[in-house]
């Protein structure tokens, strides 16, 4: 229907963005009516996302002509930004940014490097940056989920953790059940994506490959390859971040720093 | 020794400082003449065993809960030692029971036995009966009196219940706004 009113691609794009943003804002409104306040966070995230993707779209032309080594800097910048974004889910935990950035660099960064070396990801900037960004973005989401779950679980079980400490448990061991639960919970989206591939959703990458002339079977297999890499990057990231963060909630004298009301 | 005082006077904070679950902003604590900052936190907490207001038993059996502390040091608590500890708190033959099936008073007595399994020098009790009904409170008090007597322990108990302090303690500290305002024999502190 929008095509009847908007005739240039830019106008149509803006109209489509407006309609989809309205759908997202409806959720915010419904949440507001249930006393759940997502307004500021959602509006800022949407505005940022739009500006960022337009900026990337605008420099894509330059990127396509840039030398291959520039992808390493772009991906490193994405890892830093992903670390900063997901660290916000660990409010009150010291060093959350450093833990997030290192974990994403370990999980997504090392996998991108390995897969590029093995030839699973093409070294062309047009392939490496989009596929790499998918791995980093998913690692970021997984990391955010893991940290958020860990933080909530620790805050909900302060009594149990301090009881274990009072009985002489090593600090890191006293939060082990919550490390494990956070790791498992953070991987649910990646596992479900892999499980429902082709049945519940046909990802955009496959559609793009088909449109650009790839053979359907290869496009399908490569989609599986990407999702398997996403799972691996997410899993490694979550494993690293949950292992690193568990020591950060304690002082050197093994006192629990994360306490309700303090964070 | 009972630590008494109004809500917010710092009774539980004092106990947490003794166990080093919190760090003092100034000053320090001496344990057997040693600055507690020179002790391994885990060893300090073993020596100064703490029982909290709620028992926070770990999922599993009563025996597994009693084995928790020694297991942290790589030690195994023998079956006879478990039975002995459970007998002392009036819970003979409870070792195989799942903690999910215990009453509030039973759970708190398991908590006391679990702390004793670490062979502490001092028993710190943070309002151990405040979440219990009258009958369970008396059962726990009786268990505490017996184990303190049998083990020859120094016991420091935070309570807001002055009658309980009179029943259990010989000495008392009265705290107000984080400061000791009176200290001495229980009768002197409570009836001055």
Tab-separated table of C-alpha atoms in Angstrom:
chain	number	residue	atom	x	y	z
A	1	UNK	CA	0.000	0.000	0.000
A	2	UNK	CA	2.838	2.400	0.824
A	3	UNK	CA	4.090	2.076	-2.765
A	4	UNK	CA	0.915	3.840	-3.951
A	5	UNK	CA	1.869	6.986	-2.033
A	6	UNK	CA	5.674	7.001	-2.074
A	7	UNK	CA	7.395	6.807	-5.399
A	8	UNK	CA	11.108	7.239	-4.696
A	9	UNK	CA	13.101	4.575	-2.861
A	10	UNK	CA	14.193	7.034	-0.117
A	11	UNK	CA	10.618	8.191	0.557
A	12	UNK	CA	9.423	4.601	0.621
A	13	UNK	CA	12.229	3.602	2.996
A	14	UNK	CA	11.391	6.424	5.411
A	15	UNK	CA	7.692	5.544	5.286
A	16	UNK	CA	8.477	1.881	5.974
A	17	UNK	CA	10.753	2.885	8.853
A	18	UNK	CA	7.992	5.081	10.320
A	19	UNK	CA	5.393	2.303	10.157
A	20	UNK	CA	7.711	-0.293	11.715
A	21	UNK	CA	8.748	2.200	14.412
A	22	UNK	CA	5.054	2.774	15.200
A	23	UNK	CA	4.649	-0.984	15.691
A	24	UNK	CA	7.577	-0.940	18.111
A	25	UNK	CA	6.168	2.113	19.918
A	26	UNK	CA	2.832	0.325	20.337
A	27	UNK	CA	4.677	-2.241	22.460
A	28	UNK	CA	6.147	0.583	24.549
A	29	UNK	CA	2.657	2.030	25.010
A	30	UNK	CA	1.193	-1.332	26.015
A	31	UNK	CA	4.067	-1.847	28.472
A	32	UNK	CA	3.504	1.672	29.870
A	33	UNK	CA	-0.137	0.826	30.589
A	34	UNK	CA	1.100	-2.132	32.656
A	35	UNK	CA	3.489	0.142	34.596
A	36	UNK	CA	6.535	-1.202	32.721
A	37	UNK	CA	8.622	1.769	31.649
A	38	UNK	CA	10.606	1.095	28.496
A	39	UNK	CA	10.011	4.521	26.912
A	40	UNK	CA	13.408	6.173	27.259
A	41	UNK	CA	15.482	3.059	26.612
A	42	UNK	CA	13.440	2.017	23.551
A	43	UNK	CA	13.279	5.489	21.986
A	44	UNK	CA	17.007	6.037	22.412
A	45	UNK	CA	17.811	2.539	21.105
A	46	UNK	CA	15.571	3.034	18.039
A	47	UNK	CA	16.963	6.476	17.258
A	48	UNK	CA	20.528	5.254	17.696
A	49	UNK	CA	19.909	2.154	15.595
A	50	UNK	CA	18.389	4.183	12.766
A	51	UNK	CA	21.166	6.781	12.737
A	52	UNK	CA	23.871	4.117	12.963
A	53	UNK	CA	22.511	1.952	10.164
A	54	UNK	CA	22.002	4.979	7.887
A	55	UNK	CA	25.575	6.037	8.613
A	56	UNK	CA	26.872	2.548	7.801
A	57	UNK	CA	24.726	2.438	4.667
A	58	UNK	CA	26.155	5.775	3.582
A	59	UNK	CA	29.765	4.679	3.996
A	60	UNK	CA	29.162	1.263	2.454
A	61	UNK	CA	30.154	2.609	-0.926
A	62	UNK	CA	33.524	3.663	0.519
A	63	UNK	CA	33.858	0.359	2.348
A	64	UNK	CA	33.403	-1.662	-0.796
A	65	UNK	CA	36.494	-0.042	-2.249
A	66	UNK	CA	38.622	-0.116	0.933
A	67	UNK	CA	41.558	-2.553	1.264
A	68	UNK	CA	40.834	-5.885	2.966
A	69	UNK	CA	42.847	-5.180	6.111
A	70	UNK	CA	40.463	-2.360	7.060
A	71	UNK	CA	37.901	-5.049	8.003
A	72	UNK	CA	40.029	-5.933	11.032
A	73	UNK	CA	39.710	-2.364	12.370
A	74	UNK	CA	36.004	-2.243	11.624
A	75	UNK	CA	35.391	-5.542	13.405
A	76	UNK	CA	37.559	-4.473	16.361
A	77	UNK	CA	35.507	-1.272	16.643
A	78	UNK	CA	32.308	-3.325	16.538
A	79	UNK	CA	33.618	-5.565	19.353
A	80	UNK	CA	34.335	-2.505	21.537
A	81	UNK	CA	30.872	-1.057	20.850
A	82	UNK	CA	29.275	-4.463	21.519
A	83	UNK	CA	31.209	-4.707	24.802
A	84	UNK	CA	29.981	-1.279	25.901
A	85	UNK	CA	26.375	-2.066	24.950
A	86	UNK	CA	26.117	-5.429	26.698
A	87	UNK	CA	28.067	-4.241	29.776
A	88	UNK	CA	25.049	-2.057	30.600
A	89	UNK	CA	23.195	-5.261	31.488
A	90	UNK	CA	25.616	-5.816	34.367
A	91	UNK	CA	24.872	-2.675	36.361
A	92	UNK	CA	26.750	-2.634	39.650
A	93	UNK	CA	29.314	-5.264	38.618
A	94	UNK	CA	32.828	-3.825	38.448
A	95	UNK	CA	34.781	-4.252	35.203
A	96	UNK	CA	31.682	-5.271	33.226
A	97	UNK	CA	32.902	-3.455	30.093
A	98	UNK	CA	36.329	-5.076	30.161
A	99	UNK	CA	34.803	-8.510	30.789
A	100	UNK	CA	32.290	-7.995	27.951
A	101	UNK	CA	34.829	-6.685	25.448
A	102	UNK	CA	37.319	-9.478	26.180
A	103	UNK	CA	34.617	-12.134	26.070
A	104	UNK	CA	33.204	-10.935	22.741
A	105	UNK	CA	36.730	-10.596	21.354
A	106	UNK	CA	37.452	-14.144	22.502
A	107	UNK	CA	34.130	-15.650	21.381
A	108	UNK	CA	33.338	-13.795	18.175
A	109	UNK	CA	36.735	-12.297	17.297
A	110	UNK	CA	38.715	-15.520	17.505
A	111	UNK	CA	36.021	-17.460	15.639
A	112	UNK	CA	35.935	-14.873	12.844
A	113	UNK	CA	39.725	-15.081	12.561
A	114	UNK	CA	39.712	-18.890	12.522
A	115	UNK	CA	36.850	-19.172	10.021
A	116	UNK	CA	38.429	-16.591	7.744
A	117	UNK	CA	41.738	-18.446	7.906
A	118	UNK	CA	39.991	-21.728	7.050
A	119	UNK	CA	38.098	-20.120	4.177
A	120	UNK	CA	34.615	-20.503	5.688
A	121	UNK	CA	34.257	-16.702	5.640
A	122	UNK	CA	35.453	-14.984	2.486
A	123	UNK	CA	38.169	-12.378	3.015
A	124	UNK	CA	36.367	-9.859	0.778
A	125	UNK	CA	35.311	-6.903	2.895
A	126	UNK	CA	31.753	-7.211	1.577
A	127	UNK	CA	31.578	-10.701	3.050
A	128	UNK	CA	33.807	-10.501	6.118
A	129	UNK	CA	32.259	-7.363	7.632
A	130	UNK	CA	28.566	-8.355	7.340
A	131	UNK	CA	29.128	-11.965	8.467
A	132	UNK	CA	31.541	-10.825	11.196
A	133	UNK	CA	29.045	-8.235	12.402
A	134	UNK	CA	26.364	-10.919	12.639
A	135	UNK	CA	28.619	-13.015	14.881
A	136	UNK	CA	29.578	-10.009	17.019
A	137	UNK	CA	25.969	-8.800	17.345
A	138	UNK	CA	24.773	-12.231	18.444
A	139	UNK	CA	27.709	-12.605	20.826
A	140	UNK	CA	26.759	-9.196	22.267
A	141	UNK	CA	23.145	-10.278	22.817
A	142	UNK	CA	24.220	-13.535	24.419
A	143	UNK	CA	26.705	-11.725	26.631
A	144	UNK	CA	24.038	-9.212	27.705
A	145	UNK	CA	21.615	-12.037	28.529
A	146	UNK	CA	24.262	-13.945	30.490
A	147	UNK	CA	25.333	-10.911	32.528
A	148	UNK	CA	21.763	-9.812	33.158
A	149	UNK	CA	20.721	-13.279	34.320
A	150	UNK	CA	23.820	-13.651	36.505
A	151	UNK	CA	23.234	-10.265	38.129
A	152	UNK	CA	19.553	-11.030	38.809
A	153	UNK	CA	20.324	-14.486	40.188
A	154	UNK	CA	23.046	-13.190	42.499
A	155	UNK	CA	20.805	-10.395	43.788
A	156	UNK	CA	17.997	-12.908	44.375
A	157	UNK	CA	20.274	-15.337	46.255
A	158	UNK	CA	22.428	-13.097	48.447
A	159	UNK	CA	21.430	-15.109	51.531
A	160	UNK	CA	22.444	-18.454	49.995
A	161	UNK	CA	25.735	-17.061	48.663
A	162	UNK	CA	26.708	-15.435	51.958
A	163	UNK	CA	25.746	-18.594	53.830
A	164	UNK	CA	28.121	-20.573	51.623
A	165	UNK	CA	30.842	-17.948	52.237
A	166	UNK	CA	30.196	-18.051	55.983
A	167	UNK	CA	30.671	-21.824	55.871
A	168	UNK	CA	34.079	-21.387	54.271
A	169	UNK	CA	33.225	-21.781	50.573
A	170	UNK	CA	35.555	-20.236	48.011
A	171	UNK	CA	33.901	-17.098	46.650
A	172	UNK	CA	33.903	-18.267	43.035
A	173	UNK	CA	32.326	-21.598	44.015
A	174	UNK	CA	29.560	-19.913	46.006
A	175	UNK	CA	28.093	-18.490	42.763
A	176	UNK	CA	28.666	-21.571	40.595
A	177	UNK	CA	24.962	-22.518	40.324
A	178	UNK	CA	24.177	-19.029	38.989
A	179	UNK	CA	27.085	-19.101	36.524
A	180	UNK	CA	25.739	-22.321	35.076
A	181	UNK	CA	22.134	-21.052	34.920
A	182	UNK	CA	23.269	-17.809	33.216
A	183	UNK	CA	25.278	-19.701	30.611
A	184	UNK	CA	22.371	-22.006	29.794
A	185	UNK	CA	19.784	-19.211	29.658
A	186	UNK	CA	21.950	-16.999	27.457
A	187	UNK	CA	22.188	-19.676	24.776
A	188	UNK	CA	18.438	-20.286	24.466
A	189	UNK	CA	17.981	-17.801	21.538
A	190	UNK	CA	20.960	-19.217	19.602
A	191	UNK	CA	19.785	-22.818	20.113
A	192	UNK	CA	16.201	-21.952	19.156
A	193	UNK	CA	17.402	-20.137	16.012
A	194	UNK	CA	19.377	-23.166	14.945
A	195	UNK	CA	16.503	-25.506	15.789
A	196	UNK	CA	13.883	-23.513	13.880
A	197	UNK	CA	16.018	-22.694	10.850
A	198	UNK	CA	13.958	-22.978	7.672
A	199	UNK	CA	10.764	-23.845	9.567
A	200	UNK	CA	10.051	-20.729	11.618
A	201	UNK	CA	12.310	-18.309	9.803
A	202	UNK	CA	14.311	-17.875	6.602
A	203	UNK	CA	17.078	-15.429	7.445
A	204	UNK	CA	17.856	-12.369	5.353
A	205	UNK	CA	21.325	-13.569	4.402
A	206	UNK	CA	19.884	-16.500	2.476
A	207	UNK	CA	17.367	-14.270	0.721
A	208	UNK	CA	20.211	-11.885	-0.176
A	209	UNK	CA	22.360	-14.696	-1.566
A	210	UNK	CA	19.464	-15.972	-3.658
A	211	UNK	CA	18.805	-12.475	-5.003
A	212	UNK	CA	22.482	-12.078	-5.897
A	213	UNK	CA	22.418	-15.294	-7.937
A	214	UNK	CA	23.741	-17.997	-5.574
A	215	UNK	CA	22.454	-21.526	-6.022
A	216	UNK	CA	19.570	-22.191	-3.589
A	217	UNK	CA	21.188	-25.282	-2.027
A	218	UNK	CA	24.489	-23.472	-1.430
A	219	UNK	CA	22.617	-20.450	-0.013
A	220	UNK	CA	20.766	-22.773	2.339
A	221	UNK	CA	23.906	-24.600	3.454
A	222	UNK	CA	25.743	-21.331	4.004
A	223	UNK	CA	22.867	-20.086	6.123
A	224	UNK	CA	23.341	-23.127	8.338
A	225	UNK	CA	27.081	-22.370	8.401
A	226	UNK	CA	26.380	-18.832	9.617
A	227	UNK	CA	23.952	-19.985	12.297
A	228	UNK	CA	26.368	-22.661	13.500
A	229	UNK	CA	29.075	-19.971	13.715
A	230	UNK	CA	26.660	-17.695	15.590
A	231	UNK	CA	26.030	-20.484	18.087
A	232	UNK	CA	29.743	-21.148	18.479
A	233	UNK	CA	30.611	-17.434	18.879
A	234	UNK	CA	27.740	-16.909	21.330
A	235	UNK	CA	28.624	-19.990	23.338
A	236	UNK	CA	32.309	-19.098	23.596
A	237	UNK	CA	31.433	-15.512	24.546
A	238	UNK	CA	28.981	-16.574	27.224
A	239	UNK	CA	31.404	-19.167	28.572
A	240	UNK	CA	34.153	-16.557	28.837
A	241	UNK	CA	31.976	-13.787	30.284
A	242	UNK	CA	30.335	-15.965	32.942
A	243	UNK	CA	33.718	-17.342	33.997
A	244	UNK	CA	35.268	-13.871	34.145
A	245	UNK	CA	32.356	-12.064	35.797
A	246	UNK	CA	31.926	-14.473	38.707
A	247	UNK	CA	35.088	-13.296	40.396
A	248	UNK	CA	34.180	-9.637	39.840
A	249	UNK	CA	31.223	-9.663	42.255
A	250	UNK	CA	33.553	-10.262	45.217
A	251	UNK	CA	36.084	-8.078	46.989
A	252	UNK	CA	39.647	-9.357	47.548
A	253	UNK	CA	38.483	-10.454	51.038
A	254	UNK	CA	35.788	-12.587	49.373
A	255	UNK	CA	32.876	-10.336	50.332
A	256	UNK	CA	29.866	-10.188	48.036
A	257	UNK	CA	29.858	-6.702	46.483
A	258	UNK	CA	26.582	-7.040	44.606
A	259	UNK	CA	23.879	-6.391	47.198
A	260	UNK	CA	20.268	-5.238	46.853
A	261	UNK	CA	20.092	-1.492	47.369
A	262	UNK	CA	23.795	-0.983	46.674
A	263	UNK	CA	23.608	-1.480	42.929
B	1	UNK	CA	26.900	-12.629	74.886
B	2	UNK	CA	23.762	-10.961	73.550
B	3	UNK	CA	23.904	-7.910	71.307
B	4	UNK	CA	20.740	-5.912	71.777
B	5	UNK	CA	19.501	-2.574	70.567
B	6	UNK	CA	16.810	-0.928	68.437
B	7	UNK	CA	16.350	-1.657	64.721
B	8	UNK	CA	19.091	-0.079	62.651
B	9	UNK	CA	21.475	0.231	65.587
B	10	UNK	CA	24.073	-1.932	63.852
B	11	UNK	CA	23.608	-5.297	65.593
B	12	UNK	CA	23.693	-7.433	62.436
B	13	UNK	CA	26.359	-5.194	60.897
B	14	UNK	CA	28.607	-5.908	63.884
B	15	UNK	CA	28.156	-9.645	63.380
B	16	UNK	CA	28.883	-9.313	59.652
B	17	UNK	CA	32.068	-7.407	60.477
B	18	UNK	CA	33.176	-10.139	62.888
B	19	UNK	CA	32.654	-12.745	60.161
B	20	UNK	CA	34.188	-10.356	57.588
B	21	UNK	CA	31.190	-10.547	55.290
B	22	UNK	CA	31.526	-6.743	55.336
B	23	UNK	CA	34.699	-4.683	55.588
B	24	UNK	CA	35.073	-2.137	58.419
B	25	UNK	CA	35.418	1.447	57.172
B	26	UNK	CA	37.838	2.041	60.043
B	27	UNK	CA	39.379	-0.068	62.791
B	28	UNK	CA	39.795	-3.817	62.697
B	29	UNK	CA	38.920	-7.037	64.515
B	30	UNK	CA	41.351	-9.167	66.475
B	31	UNK	CA	40.756	-12.915	66.593
B	32	UNK	CA	42.864	-14.675	69.219
B	33	UNK	CA	45.200	-11.690	69.164
B	34	UNK	CA	45.597	-11.660	65.369
B	35	UNK	CA	44.338	-8.833	63.158
B	36	UNK	CA	41.673	-10.540	61.056
B	37	UNK	CA	43.064	-8.911	57.924
B	38	UNK	CA	46.057	-11.219	58.341
B	39	UNK	CA	43.853	-14.306	58.328
B	40	UNK	CA	42.553	-16.114	55.268
B	41	UNK	CA	38.873	-15.029	55.002
B	42	UNK	CA	37.771	-18.651	54.627
B	43	UNK	CA	39.696	-19.782	57.707
B	44	UNK	CA	38.369	-16.793	59.667
B	45	UNK	CA	34.797	-17.694	58.705
B	46	UNK	CA	35.361	-21.302	59.738
B	47	UNK	CA	36.596	-20.153	63.147
B	48	UNK	CA	33.761	-17.669	63.596
B	49	UNK	CA	30.814	-19.798	62.489
B	50	UNK	CA	27.672	-17.850	61.714
B	51	UNK	CA	23.994	-18.824	61.811
B	52	UNK	CA	21.713	-16.393	60.021
B	53	UNK	CA	18.115	-15.369	60.610
B	54	UNK	CA	16.933	-17.679	57.823
B	55	UNK	CA	18.626	-21.074	57.544
B	56	UNK	CA	19.298	-20.977	53.755
B	57	UNK	CA	19.762	-24.730	53.560
B	58	UNK	CA	21.234	-25.996	50.306
B	59	UNK	CA	19.060	-28.311	48.183
B	60	UNK	CA	19.631	-31.952	49.100
B	61	UNK	CA	19.634	-33.942	52.314
B	62	UNK	CA	20.347	-32.827	55.869
B	63	UNK	CA	23.585	-34.874	55.845
B	64	UNK	CA	24.750	-33.164	52.614
B	65	UNK	CA	24.206	-29.793	54.271
B	66	UNK	CA	26.326	-30.822	57.251
B	67	UNK	CA	29.077	-32.060	54.934
B	68	UNK	CA	29.212	-28.741	53.040
B	69	UNK	CA	31.644	-26.875	55.313
B	70	UNK	CA	34.232	-29.657	55.771
B	71	UNK	CA	34.027	-30.430	52.018
B	72	UNK	CA	35.218	-26.872	51.284
B	73	UNK	CA	38.524	-27.817	52.941
B	74	UNK	CA	38.665	-31.178	51.200
B	75	UNK	CA	37.558	-33.030	54.348
B	76	UNK	CA	34.818	-35.607	54.712
B	77	UNK	CA	32.484	-35.608	57.685
B	78	UNK	CA	32.003	-39.199	58.893
B	79	UNK	CA	28.518	-40.634	59.305
B	80	UNK	CA	28.995	-40.921	63.087
B	81	UNK	CA	29.989	-37.249	63.336
B	82	UNK	CA	26.852	-36.271	61.403
B	83	UNK	CA	24.665	-38.343	63.709
B	84	UNK	CA	26.381	-36.857	66.773
B	85	UNK	CA	25.802	-33.284	65.567
B	86	UNK	CA	22.181	-34.030	64.707
B	87	UNK	CA	21.635	-35.607	68.131
B	88	UNK	CA	22.998	-32.474	69.780
B	89	UNK	CA	20.369	-30.338	68.061
B	90	UNK	CA	17.601	-32.880	68.741
B	91	UNK	CA	17.349	-34.190	65.191
B	92	UNK	CA	18.617	-37.757	65.539
B	93	UNK	CA	18.134	-39.875	62.367
B	94	UNK	CA	17.371	-36.815	60.220
B	95	UNK	CA	20.500	-37.235	58.055
B	96	UNK	CA	18.740	-38.781	55.076
B	97	UNK	CA	15.829	-36.354	55.019
B	98	UNK	CA	15.410	-33.884	52.217
B	99	UNK	CA	15.673	-30.321	53.546
B	100	UNK	CA	12.563	-29.364	51.563
B	101	UNK	CA	10.487	-31.408	54.027
B	102	UNK	CA	11.704	-29.762	57.250
B	103	UNK	CA	9.734	-27.369	59.435
B	104	UNK	CA	11.136	-23.879	60.122
B	105	UNK	CA	12.450	-24.875	63.556
B	106	UNK	CA	14.022	-28.099	62.229
B	107	UNK	CA	15.677	-26.204	59.361
B	108	UNK	CA	17.165	-23.685	61.773
B	109	UNK	CA	18.517	-26.474	63.984
B	110	UNK	CA	20.083	-28.093	60.903
B	111	UNK	CA	21.639	-24.700	60.188
B	112	UNK	CA	23.164	-24.650	63.694
B	113	UNK	CA	24.480	-28.225	63.247
B	114	UNK	CA	25.876	-27.311	59.809
B	115	UNK	CA	27.845	-24.436	61.339
B	116	UNK	CA	29.094	-26.682	64.161
B	117	UNK	CA	30.328	-29.210	61.560
B	118	UNK	CA	33.064	-26.652	60.811
B	119	UNK	CA	34.323	-26.880	64.442
B	120	UNK	CA	34.163	-23.114	65.061
B	121	UNK	CA	35.752	-21.358	68.036
B	122	UNK	CA	32.955	-18.820	68.229
B	123	UNK	CA	29.305	-19.177	67.267
B	124	UNK	CA	27.718	-16.025	65.823
B	125	UNK	CA	23.929	-16.086	65.829
B	126	UNK	CA	22.034	-13.416	63.912
B	127	UNK	CA	18.455	-13.382	65.228
B	128	UNK	CA	18.253	-17.161	64.788
B	129	UNK	CA	14.674	-17.477	66.045
B	130	UNK	CA	13.046	-14.290	64.770
B	131	UNK	CA	11.355	-16.087	61.868
B	132	UNK	CA	9.989	-18.914	64.046
B	133	UNK	CA	6.815	-19.467	66.047
B	134	UNK	CA	6.981	-19.705	69.848
B	135	UNK	CA	7.306	-23.511	70.077
B	136	UNK	CA	10.010	-23.689	67.389
B	137	UNK	CA	11.811	-20.754	69.020
B	138	UNK	CA	12.068	-22.622	72.332
B	139	UNK	CA	13.309	-25.775	70.547
B	140	UNK	CA	16.059	-23.820	68.793
B	141	UNK	CA	16.998	-21.984	72.013
B	142	UNK	CA	17.295	-25.311	73.791
B	143	UNK	CA	19.527	-26.681	71.007
B	144	UNK	CA	21.711	-23.590	71.121
B	145	UNK	CA	22.134	-23.820	74.896
B	146	UNK	CA	23.066	-27.495	74.647
B	147	UNK	CA	25.644	-27.122	71.843
B	148	UNK	CA	27.238	-24.026	73.385
B	149	UNK	CA	27.572	-25.924	76.667
B	150	UNK	CA	28.724	-29.231	75.089
B	151	UNK	CA	31.286	-27.605	72.765
B	152	UNK	CA	32.421	-24.969	75.288
B	153	UNK	CA	31.847	-22.301	72.655
B	154	UNK	CA	31.911	-18.554	72.921
B	155	UNK	CA	28.560	-17.462	71.522
B	156	UNK	CA	27.623	-13.999	70.305
B	157	UNK	CA	23.922	-13.616	69.558
B	158	UNK	CA	22.085	-10.704	68.020
B	159	UNK	CA	18.505	-10.487	69.216
B	160	UNK	CA	15.776	-7.897	69.512
B	161	UNK	CA	14.005	-10.153	72.011
B	162	UNK	CA	15.137	-8.995	75.460
B	163	UNK	CA	13.445	-11.920	77.209
B	164	UNK	CA	15.403	-14.295	74.999
B	165	UNK	CA	18.609	-12.397	75.754
B	166	UNK	CA	17.887	-12.816	79.492
B	167	UNK	CA	17.236	-16.542	79.064
B	168	UNK	CA	20.347	-17.332	77.014
B	169	UNK	CA	23.091	-14.779	77.675
B	170	UNK	CA	25.382	-14.013	80.590
B	171	UNK	CA	26.663	-10.733	79.160
B	172	UNK	CA	25.245	-8.143	76.818
B	173	UNK	CA	26.154	-5.182	74.629
B	174	UNK	CA	23.590	-2.488	74.023
B	175	UNK	CA	24.048	-0.719	70.686
B	176	UNK	CA	22.518	2.548	69.585
B	177	UNK	CA	23.225	4.228	66.247
B	178	UNK	CA	26.273	2.046	65.646
B	179	UNK	CA	27.883	2.646	69.039
B	180	UNK	CA	28.125	0.578	72.215
B	181	UNK	CA	26.225	2.516	74.867
B	182	UNK	CA	26.316	-0.132	77.588
B	183	UNK	CA	28.217	-3.358	78.172
B	184	UNK	CA	28.332	-5.806	81.067
B	185	UNK	CA	26.383	-8.568	82.725
B	186	UNK	CA	22.984	-9.149	81.150
B	187	UNK	CA	21.026	-7.884	84.163
B	188	UNK	CA	23.097	-4.697	84.371
B	189	UNK	CA	22.651	-3.897	80.693
B	190	UNK	CA	18.970	-4.698	80.407
B	191	UNK	CA	17.795	-3.228	83.698
B	192	UNK	CA	20.068	-0.194	84.105
